[in-house]
Amino acid sequence: MKYAKGRLHRAKAAVGVLLAASVTLTACGGDPSGSAAEKPGKSSGTPVKPVEDPVVVTYDGGLYVLDGRTLKVAEDIPLKGFNRVNPAGDDRHVMVSTATGFRVMDAAGRRLTDVEFKGPKPGHVVHHAGRTVLFSDGTGEVTVFDPEDLGDTRPKTETYDSAAPHHGVAIRLANGELVTTLGTEEERVGITVLDADREEITRSEKCPGVHGEATAKGEAVVIGCEDGVLVYKDGAIKKVDSPTAYGRIGNQAGSDESPVVLGDYKKDQDAELERPEQISLIDTRSGEMRLVDIGTSYTFRSLARGPHGEALVLGTDGKIHVIDPETGRTTKKISALGAWQEPLDWQQPRPALFVRENTAYVSDPSSKELVSFDIESGERLASVRLPQPPNEVSGVKGH
């Protein structure tokens, strides 16, 4: 099936309202009226002391803003529904995915702003090469902006309409090219690459179940499939096949310090919930994939990269496995929490790993704790017990 090109809309001003959201990707409604948008901050003219390197933690019904060094809770912001958080791409803001779209949080100012990119089923948030890209699954719209323009007013944006709504992802490269997924609500098949004028350069429809992205050293883009990955580099797309007939890679973590991308790896197509014990390492130079057995299972919130490109995996054994991406050898294990098991419902809290520079943050819903570690030494830096079980963990990009 040949998927038609999408339609490009360029906007000097903010994007208008899209569709009223009714059913979200998270399958749980959100109500901004319960937020702390009116709390003191830049828009009200009443200054607040900025939070140092803020970390944002979601819980059922709200968001905690914490000092990234001490882990002291600076603010508890009520926000109904199942909400998701991602770095916005600067050192102050975080994107919060709600029932109605992507809301901008001033994490340093510990408040939600009134800025929102409306659209049903808000999906992936990707920051790369000075631009942040939002993908609205309910409309297929891609929104691109400079995160340095975020504040109390909507930044200038460029938007691109996919041919059909689907659970997708997009990334803007340094030269202005846009890599974005192809699919419909029933079937996702691959990617298209558009130039700076949004004319198609190339495409591949050989990626069933396309999901997730990561960028490696040299700006090689890796997109996951149910039978391998697509690698876009130097104007060409290459398919890297999984070593098993079904080998799904749906979550990836890349690093500007390494040409190797870390991915998950699931090979049981019929499992209600597969708890994999292998990871994938995709070498974007050679186009080879290495599978590594780490001896423990993990989840989609378990993958990250260290400051030197180390592959980091939070296992259900309670340890952060530090892996050399070139060799696949585990070089260190950092004990972070007790053993745990992934819940069947993906929205239910489970331990999560968030990494910023030299610090790893690990949440433990069972004990309601968040703990930080120095990645290189393995030293425990700080911890906090929260009133509610933490779910997702994110934060600002850092300095």
CSV table of N, CA, C and O in Angstrom, one decimal, residues 4-76:
chain,number,residue,atom,x,y,z
A,4,ALA,N,0.1,8.2,0.8
A,4,ALA,CA,0.3,9.6,0.2
A,4,ALA,C,1.0,10.5,1.1
A,4,ALA,O,1.0,10.3,2.3
A,5,LYS,N,1.6,11.5,0.5
A,5,LYS,CA,2.3,12.5,1.3
A,5,LYS,C,1.3,13.3,2.1
A,5,LYS,O,0.1,13.4,1.8
A,6,GLY,N,1.8,13.8,3.3
A,6,GLY,CA,0.9,14.7,4.1
A,6,GLY,C,0.9,16.1,3.5
A,6,GLY,O,1.5,16.4,2.5
A,7,ARG,N,0.3,17.0,4.2
A,7,ARG,CA,0.1,18.4,3.8
A,7,ARG,C,0.9,19.3,4.7
A,7,ARG,O,0.8,19.2,5.9
A,8,LEU,N,1.6,20.2,4.2
A,8,LEU,CA,2.4,21.1,5.0
A,8,LEU,C,1.7,22.4,5.2
A,8,LEU,O,1.1,23.0,4.3
A,9,HIS,N,1.8,22.9,6.5
A,9,HIS,CA,1.3,24.2,6.8
A,9,HIS,C,2.4,24.9,7.5
A,9,HIS,O,2.9,24.4,8.5
A,10,ARG,N,2.8,26.1,7.0
A,10,ARG,CA,3.8,26.8,7.7
A,10,ARG,C,3.1,27.9,8.5
A,10,ARG,O,2.2,28.6,8.0
A,11,ALA,N,3.5,28.2,9.7
A,11,ALA,CA,2.8,29.2,10.5
A,11,ALA,C,3.9,30.1,11.2
A,11,ALA,O,4.8,29.7,11.8
A,12,LYS,N,3.7,31.4,11.0
A,12,LYS,CA,4.5,32.4,11.7
A,12,LYS,C,4.0,32.6,13.1
A,12,LYS,O,4.8,33.0,13.9
A,13,ALA,N,2.7,32.3,13.3
A,13,ALA,CA,2.2,32.5,14.6
A,13,ALA,C,1.8,31.1,15.1
A,13,ALA,O,2.1,30.1,14.5
A,14,ALA,N,1.2,31.1,16.3
A,14,ALA,CA,1.0,29.8,16.9
A,14,ALA,C,-0.1,29.1,16.1
A,14,ALA,O,-0.9,29.6,15.5
A,15,VAL,N,-0.1,27.7,16.3
A,15,VAL,CA,-1.1,26.9,15.6
A,15,VAL,C,-2.4,27.1,16.3
A,15,VAL,O,-2.5,27.2,17.5
A,16,GLY,N,-3.5,27.1,15.5
A,16,GLY,CA,-4.8,27.2,16.0
A,16,GLY,C,-5.3,26.0,16.7
A,16,GLY,O,-4.7,24.9,16.6
A,17,VAL,N,-6.5,26.1,17.3
A,17,VAL,CA,-7.1,24.9,18.0
A,17,VAL,C,-7.4,23.9,16.9
A,17,VAL,O,-7.8,24.1,15.9
A,18,LEU,N,-7.1,22.6,17.3
A,18,LEU,CA,-7.3,21.5,16.4
A,18,LEU,C,-8.7,20.9,16.6
A,18,LEU,O,-9.7,21.5,16.3
A,19,LEU,N,-8.7,19.8,17.3
A,19,LEU,CA,-10.0,19.1,17.5
A,19,LEU,C,-10.2,19.0,19.0
A,19,LEU,O,-9.3,18.9,19.8
A,20,ALA,N,-11.5,19.0,19.4
A,20,ALA,CA,-11.8,18.9,20.8
A,20,ALA,C,-11.4,17.4,21.2
A,20,ALA,O,-11.8,16.5,20.5
A,21,ALA,N,-10.7,17.3,22.3
A,21,ALA,CA,-10.2,15.9,22.7
A,21,ALA,C,-11.3,15.2,23.5
A,21,ALA,O,-11.9,15.8,24.4
A,22,SER,N,-11.6,14.0,23.1
A,22,SER,CA,-12.5,13.2,23.8
A,22,SER,C,-11.9,11.9,24.4
A,22,SER,O,-12.1,11.6,25.5
A,23,VAL,N,-11.2,11.2,23.5
A,23,VAL,CA,-10.5,10.0,23.9
A,23,VAL,C,-9.1,10.2,23.7
A,23,VAL,O,-8.6,10.5,22.6
A,24,THR,N,-8.2,9.9,24.7
A,24,THR,CA,-6.8,10.2,24.6
A,24,THR,C,-6.1,8.9,24.5
A,24,THR,O,-6.6,7.8,24.7
A,25,LEU,N,-4.8,9.0,24.1
A,25,LEU,CA,-3.9,7.9,24.1
A,25,LEU,C,-3.8,7.2,25.4
A,25,LEU,O,-3.7,6.0,25.5
A,26,THR,N,-4.0,8.0,26.5
A,26,THR,CA,-3.9,7.4,27.8
A,26,THR,C,-5.2,6.8,28.3
A,26,THR,O,-5.2,6.2,29.3
A,27,ALA,N,-6.3,7.0,27.5
A,27,ALA,CA,-7.6,6.4,27.9
A,27,ALA,C,-8.1,6.9,29.2
A,27,ALA,O,-8.9,6.2,29.8
A,28,CYS,N,-7.7,8.1,29.6
A,28,CYS,CA,-8.1,8.6,30.9
A,28,CYS,C,-8.2,10.1,30.8
A,28,CYS,O,-7.2,10.7,30.4
A,29,GLY,N,-9.3,10.7,31.2
A,29,GLY,CA,-9.5,12.2,31.0
A,29,GLY,C,-8.6,13.0,31.9
A,29,GLY,O,-8.3,12.6,33.0
A,30,GLY,N,-8.3,14.2,31.4
A,30,GLY,CA,-7.6,15.2,32.2
A,30,GLY,C,-8.4,16.5,32.3
A,30,GLY,O,-9.0,16.8,31.4
A,31,ASP,N,-8.2,17.2,33.4
A,31,ASP,CA,-9.0,18.4,33.6
A,31,ASP,C,-8.0,19.5,34.0
A,31,ASP,O,-7.6,19.6,35.2
A,32,PRO,N,-7.6,20.4,33.1
A,32,PRO,CA,-6.7,21.4,33.5
A,32,PRO,C,-7.2,22.4,34.5
A,32,PRO,O,-6.4,23.1,35.2
A,33,SER,N,-8.5,22.4,34.8
A,33,SER,CA,-9.0,23.3,35.8
A,33,SER,C,-8.5,23.0,37.2
A,33,SER,O,-8.6,23.9,38.0
A,34,GLY,N,-8.1,21.8,37.4
A,34,GLY,CA,-7.5,21.4,38.7
A,34,GLY,C,-6.1,21.7,38.9
A,34,GLY,O,-5.5,21.4,39.8
A,35,SER,N,-5.5,22.4,37.9
A,35,SER,CA,-4.0,22.7,37.9
A,35,SER,C,-3.7,23.9,38.7
A,35,SER,O,-4.5,24.6,39.2
A,36,ALA,N,-2.4,24.1,38.8
A,36,ALA,CA,-1.9,25.3,39.5
A,36,ALA,C,-1.5,26.4,38.6
A,36,ALA,O,-0.5,27.1,38.8
A,37,ALA,N,-2.2,26.5,37.4
A,37,ALA,CA,-1.8,27.5,36.4
A,37,ALA,C,-1.9,28.9,37.0
A,37,ALA,O,-1.2,29.8,36.5
A,38,GLU,N,-2.7,29.2,38.0
A,38,GLU,CA,-2.8,30.5,38.5
A,38,GLU,C,-1.9,30.8,39.7
A,38,GLU,O,-2.0,31.8,40.3
A,39,LYS,N,-1.0,29.8,40.0
A,39,LYS,CA,-0.1,30.1,41.2
A,39,LYS,C,0.9,31.2,40.8
A,39,LYS,O,1.1,31.4,39.6
A,40,PRO,N,1.5,31.8,41.8
A,40,PRO,CA,2.4,32.9,41.5
A,40,PRO,C,3.5,32.4,40.6
A,40,PRO,O,4.0,31.3,40.7
A,41,GLY,N,3.9,33.3,39.7
A,41,GLY,CA,4.9,33.0,38.7
A,41,GLY,C,5.1,34.2,37.8
A,41,GLY,O,4.7,35.3,38.1
A,42,LYS,N,5.8,33.9,36.7
A,42,LYS,CA,6.2,35.0,35.8
A,42,LYS,C,5.0,35.8,35.3
A,42,LYS,O,5.0,37.0,35.2
A,43,SER,N,3.9,35.0,34.9
A,43,SER,CA,2.7,35.7,34.3
A,43,SER,C,2.0,36.6,35.3
A,43,SER,O,1.3,37.5,35.0
A,44,SER,N,2.0,36.2,36.6
A,44,SER,CA,1.3,37.0,37.6
A,44,SER,C,2.0,38.2,38.1
A,44,SER,O,1.5,39.0,38.8
A,45,GLY,N,3.3,38.2,37.8
A,45,GLY,CA,4.2,39.3,38.2
A,45,GLY,C,4.7,39.1,39.6
A,45,GLY,O,5.5,39.9,40.1
A,46,THR,N,4.3,38.0,40.3
A,46,THR,CA,4.9,37.7,41.6
A,46,THR,C,6.0,36.7,41.4
A,46,THR,O,5.8,35.6,41.1
A,47,PRO,N,7.3,37.1,41.7
A,47,PRO,CA,8.4,36.1,41.5
A,47,PRO,C,8.4,35.0,42.5
A,47,PRO,O,8.0,35.2,43.6
A,48,VAL,N,8.8,33.8,42.0
A,48,VAL,CA,9.0,32.7,42.9
A,48,VAL,C,10.5,32.3,42.8
A,48,VAL,O,11.1,32.5,41.7
A,49,LYS,N,11.0,31.7,43.8
A,49,LYS,CA,12.4,31.2,43.7
A,49,LYS,C,12.5,30.0,42.7
A,49,LYS,O,11.7,29.0,42.9
A,50,PRO,N,13.3,30.1,41.7
A,50,PRO,CA,13.3,29.0,40.7
A,50,PRO,C,13.8,27.7,41.4
A,50,PRO,O,14.6,27.7,42.3
A,51,VAL,N,13.3,26.6,40.9
A,51,VAL,CA,13.7,25.3,41.3
A,51,VAL,C,15.0,24.9,40.6
A,51,VAL,O,15.1,25.1,39.3
A,52,GLU,N,16.0,24.4,41.3
A,52,GLU,CA,17.3,24.0,40.7
A,52,GLU,C,17.1,22.7,39.9
A,52,GLU,O,16.7,21.7,40.5
A,53,ASP,N,17.5,22.7,38.6
A,53,ASP,CA,17.5,21.5,37.8
A,53,ASP,C,16.2,20.7,38.1
A,53,ASP,O,16.3,19.5,38.5
A,54,PRO,N,15.0,21.2,37.9
A,54,PRO,CA,13.8,20.6,38.3
A,54,PRO,C,13.6,19.2,37.7
A,54,PRO,O,13.9,19.0,36.5
A,55,VAL,N,13.0,18.3,38.5
A,55,VAL,CA,12.6,17.0,38.1
A,55,VAL,C,11.0,17.0,38.3
A,55,VAL,O,10.6,17.5,39.3
A,56,VAL,N,10.3,16.4,37.3
A,56,VAL,CA,8.9,16.4,37.4
A,56,VAL,C,8.4,14.9,37.5
A,56,VAL,O,8.8,14.1,36.7
A,57,VAL,N,7.6,14.6,38.4
A,57,VAL,CA,7.1,13.2,38.7
A,57,VAL,C,5.6,13.2,38.6
A,57,VAL,O,4.9,14.1,39.2
A,58,THR,N,5.0,12.3,37.8
A,58,THR,CA,3.5,12.2,37.8
A,58,THR,C,3.0,11.2,38.8
A,58,THR,O,3.7,10.3,39.2
A,59,TYR,N,1.8,11.5,39.2
A,59,TYR,CA,1.1,10.5,40.1
A,59,TYR,C,-0.3,10.6,39.7
A,59,TYR,O,-0.7,11.4,38.9
A,60,ASP,N,-1.1,9.6,40.2
A,60,ASP,CA,-2.5,9.6,39.8
A,60,ASP,C,-3.3,10.8,40.4
A,60,ASP,O,-3.6,10.9,41.5
A,61,GLY,N,-3.4,11.8,39.5
A,61,GLY,CA,-4.1,13.0,39.9
A,61,GLY,C,-3.3,14.2,40.0
A,61,GLY,O,-3.8,15.3,40.5
A,62,GLY,N,-2.0,14.2,39.6
A,62,GLY,CA,-1.2,15.4,39.8
A,62,GLY,C,0.2,15.2,39.4
A,62,GLY,O,0.7,14.2,38.8
A,63,LEU,N,1.0,16.2,39.7
A,63,LEU,CA,2.4,16.3,39.3
A,63,LEU,C,3.2,16.9,40.5
A,63,LEU,O,2.8,17.9,41.1
A,64,TYR,N,4.4,16.3,40.8
A,64,TYR,CA,5.3,16.8,41.8
A,64,TYR,C,6.4,17.5,41.0
A,64,TYR,O,7.0,16.9,40.1
A,65,VAL,N,6.8,18.7,41.5
A,65,VAL,CA,8.0,19.3,41.0
A,65,VAL,C,9.1,19.3,42.1
A,65,VAL,O,8.8,19.7,43.2
A,66,LEU,N,10.2,18.7,41.8
A,66,LEU,CA,11.3,18.5,42.8
A,66,LEU,C,12.6,19.2,42.4
A,66,LEU,O,12.9,19.4,41.2
A,67,ASP,N,13.3,19.6,43.4
A,67,ASP,CA,14.7,20.1,43.2
A,67,ASP,C,15.5,18.9,42.8
A,67,ASP,O,15.6,17.9,43.5
A,68,GLY,N,16.2,19.0,41.6
A,68,GLY,CA,16.9,17.9,41.1
A,68,GLY,C,18.1,17.5,41.9
A,68,GLY,O,18.6,16.4,41.7
A,69,ARG,N,18.6,18.3,42.8
A,69,ARG,CA,19.8,18.0,43.6
A,69,ARG,C,19.4,17.4,44.9
A,69,ARG,O,19.9,16.4,45.3
A,70,THR,N,18.5,18.1,45.6
A,70,THR,CA,18.1,17.7,47.0
A,70,THR,C,16.9,16.7,46.9
A,70,THR,O,16.7,16.0,47.9
A,71,LEU,N,16.1,16.7,45.8
A,71,LEU,CA,14.9,16.0,45.7
A,71,LEU,C,13.8,16.4,46.6
A,71,LEU,O,12.8,15.8,46.8
A,72,LYS,N,14.0,17.6,47.2
A,72,LYS,CA,12.9,18.2,48.0
A,72,LYS,C,11.7,18.6,47.1
A,72,LYS,O,11.9,19.2,46.0
A,73,VAL,N,10.5,18.3,47.5
A,73,VAL,CA,9.3,18.6,46.7
A,73,VAL,C,9.1,20.1,46.8
A,73,VAL,O,8.8,20.7,47.9
A,74,ALA,N,9.1,20.8,45.6
A,74,ALA,CA,8.9,22.2,45.6
A,74,ALA,C,7.5,22.6,45.4
A,74,ALA,O,7.0,23.7,45.8
A,75,GLU,N,6.7,21.7,44.7
A,75,GLU,CA,5.4,22.0,44.4
A,75,GLU,C,4.6,20.7,44.1
A,75,GLU,O,5.1,19.8,43.5
A,76,ASP,N,3.3,20.7,44.5
A,76,ASP,CA,2.4,19.6,44.2
A,76,ASP,C,1.3,20.2,43.4
A,76,ASP,O,0.5,21.0,43.9
